Phi, psi and omega in degrees: 000135178229159178285135179280162176126142179265213180181139166239212176245139180210165179195154178178174182214126172202142178238120182270154171250065187278124173279126184310131180098341182281153177220141174279132181302144182241132173232151184293149175086169178256189180219132178287143178242132180289164177301321178299317179295324179294318179298321181291334180268001184242108184246126181295131176211098182065031179080012183242183181247130176243130177246121184242151176234120175260150180252136177304136176087354181256358179089153181236014176223118178199161175239143178208151182299118176068012186264357181187185178221160181250141176231127177052039176081355180267140176284138171252109186214073175285164180285336177211147183212158179235131179240128176241121182274166180296337178271006178093356178293133179246125183246127179253127174265120183260124184272347179264137181294143174267117179239022180106359183273355174088017184289332180299326178277314184297315181293324176296322181296323181298313180291317183300323180301309183285329181287334184061049178256168180284115183302333180290346182261007185279137169232155181233138174240148178268128178285143171273174185293124169196088186288339172291326181278316189251351188076204180292140187237019184281157169245103182185158179068016181054039188266339197303311182282315186296327181268358176254351189305302186298310186293318181293324176298315180295321180297315178295318181293322178298315178299318180300313181295323179294319179293319177299316182292323177299318179294317182297322180285329175295321180272347183071038180236171179286140176298333180294341180271357185251151181219138174269135180201126173052045175081017179219157170251127185250142171246102187304309185302323183259347182078006180283157175206154176225134176284160181297328179298301177301323178296321180296316179294316180300314183291324187273346186301122175077008182277145178214005182277150184282166180296150173291159178284178186301313184298321181296313183286315181295328182291346178295333177041073181294157176290127180259150178291154169268159181307327179293345180264356182294136177241345179243312178298130183096354180262142176296121186230126179297152178299138180296330180243019181299319181296321179294324178293313184294323183270358176081011181280336182287147183257123176265178183305318181295343179275356183296132176226132178235143182305135179065024183287137171256165182239140181229144167238151187239131170268112181259154180301126182294341177263129181301128178087359180282175181214171181281129176263328177179160179205156177244116185264357189303311182294323178293318181292339179280348179290128179305132179096346178286131183254332182196153171239124189231128173281134174261107179263083183294331181295337181274354181266139179299144178304145179278347180113169181303140177066013180228077187292150178285170173288165180277158171291148179178189178231129183252144172250121181254127188217179182277348180210163178297318181299314180297321180295318180291319178295323177295321178295321178299330184274351181296148171241113186235134170261122183257144168259100188290336182073189184293343181296340182296342180275353185279146176204159177298317180299317178295325179296314181293324176298319179294321178297318178296322178296315180295326180294339179268002181245165176301144182295147176281338181210145177245117184278320181208143180212102181244136176068202182239095185299311184298317179296318180296324180293324180292332180272349184293143178286333181211145179247133176233145181215141178212148177244132180237143175236138172242130185275173168297143177229142175265157181284317179046054170297152186297327174268114178297171183296142177195157176193155175241138177223148175222111180254124176234181179298114175078008182207145175223125175248135178230131173251110189226129169280090192234163173262342185220083181299334177297319177294322178298317178297318178298314181298316180297322178294321179292321182290320185266339186078009181278151176287161183305323183291346179265357181255126183238112181257118178262115184275118179249163187294137181259139174271063182092160181210303179058020182102338182298322183277007174291333182266168191238015185300318182293322177291323178298325177300316180297319178296314181302314184286323177298319177297323183288322185258352177070034180208162174295138182227132171256119174271129180238125175266145170276172176297323179296321175301315183297314183288321188268351183227030178268195176242112193273153166299130185294137174288150181212151181241111186250127176244116182247133179230135180220150172248136184245147174277178183302334180272001179088011179270142182289136175242348178209149185207134174224136182231117178247137179229132166240125186213162172288147184260107175290331179298313180294319181297330181263011177076025182257012179102151184239011178299133185307323183284347180252354190245003185268182181245017177252137177249146182286001171242019170291159177306137010253038184311134174072006182267332171206173196283313191261109180204158177217142177233117186232160182211155167256035177166053148140151171238121178282184180299150181295126173284137181263358176238152180268111189303316187292345179298331182244338180298316181299311176299326179295318175297319180297331180296342180279353175279100189254161171054249185279008179096349177291153184290093180055017176054046177280150178209136178080154177068201179251160180233132175242146182233138177217145175221145184207153171244129180200137174055043176070013181233168183229141179215146173225141177239142164242127189240126176264125187237141175235160177229093181298180184299333181284355176084357180277126179293136178229133176271115184274320186208143175230123175250127186236142171243131188234129176241096182228034178068208178294129178259121181287310181229101182303325179297317178294319180295316179296320179298322179295314181296315182291325174297321176299321180297314180296317179295323177293325176297322176300315181295319185284324189258333189233318194296128173192119171261123177248150183246133175224124183053041176077008183240145173287128182285316184284155182215338183208185186286353175285326178246000173226072190286154172257162175291112180279180184300330180289342181260356179288133179307141180291337185218128171247138171228111182247117182250117181263121181295133183282120177222148173258017181282175177292157178292149171235186189288146177236331193300327190243336192292335178293333179287000000 
């Protein structure tokens, strides 16, 4: 199965401030724009044309680094914008962080499709934090493409119509006789054409009027393409910055350099929740290059808010180089107050889970039919207990950030997934208002959710404020593994009753787990803190079932997962009807619903003579609506598979006396190249529906 759709070349730029879940109203047909309206939407900026889209409720006045230009003292600050230079270069500002999921290319493709620009002329810029300008800017929940789809299409189509009308009025012909194609506007009857570069200069010359407000621009309702007209969306497209990544030219967070910048490493309490009781800085201060030793009293800092945890208590060494900072940290002598966390251990956790499994559930997530009655009629009873351990995120680039706090201003350069959280944390640490905090979003070397939080950036802000200079906080791999936010461990007890043919007639699933919701300040009520959803398997598949927990009910799913998981699994029956034509070894099957999408895997497994399980082949069927870039979608699914193999075969964080035992890849290994399946087959179900999430559901 392949995604339908052709492709040409296109390009454009607009950055939406889409609040997740919001949609711009759609009405059939386009809308003609007068020359006056075109002039109002065309603002000179370096001789180019800027097309901006503001979103209702997000404000229409804001300032952001590189996000707009001023004319005659007026701020130009749309919520999303497209810039076309006089040489035809089209620049798209992307408001969502790029952490390797490919949004810089996918979001550009959406605009480029509707703009009908030459894809070879596309450039992408990363937006800095400005939620008044862009709306929410996080990368998480596989939201980036699905929640930008409507607005970016409209932005590209609006720009296309404006360029067509500018050309038609320049030639004195009807706009109906003109067509945009591959970065040019063509007039069929006369054979004339104008490139977007000259058109942008022509349209912008002498203009000084401000942008229209959101209602004015959105009300134009440009004519949008139908899926059958797509020439770029649905086509395999290389990453716009892939060559820079491969050749090492792209700059990641650790590459950030600011004038007069110092470097800091932090010694954090090895016991979760502990604090500093006292320390001797003399030996650390004697290390050449060490400039200061600073205690981080996180308990004295105001909370950052739900789901935005503070930094840990600790002692930082600030130095002229990373090496000096690390050597200084090694020389510190610290007395820790471990607190009650020192009594925690993995063994104690599992004992508590077993105890809870023998008691009545604290919460009932789902209860269909009569489980006990169905069990008495069952021909056979089966029961199994499964445990999933704590897991660390371990992105290849450890945590880091640069901050510079001066009188009345704070700048942060952070490879983050949620610049809004970084801004909030910086404001809490410094006491500065939001308009005085400037978050510069830099490229992240992976995230997996770890960079959604702002603790590492808050450390940089705290230390810059303390020493009065720019400070880069650098984490080691051990810091990353031992002081992260872990996937919650869980103890699952599954019981089923089978009929004589081996089909399930009753099912009960009990879970006792650690609460990430409570740990992140999101509440600890069992129905709100668990990892079970009332539409998790086997919901709706047979009558008598129960799902219980000693910790939680997640948010209500608005779609019924099994409606699509079953067809997705059926899609794996290929060719002669055999299940993906597997042969030899063992076969595993999985299906899941996540982030509005559905995925199923069939996995061929072998066990060589050395006894090590090896995954030979994975065939996947994916139902994620319209796919903007099949290459990006496949890469996401296959990356999820490799990451999932690490979790299934290797990953485990254990706790002893309140401390994480593992610290680096020697005792917390990743799936290496030898464990990567020799063959991936990813089949994307063809749909003309809107895009849904891809980033996480494959895992």
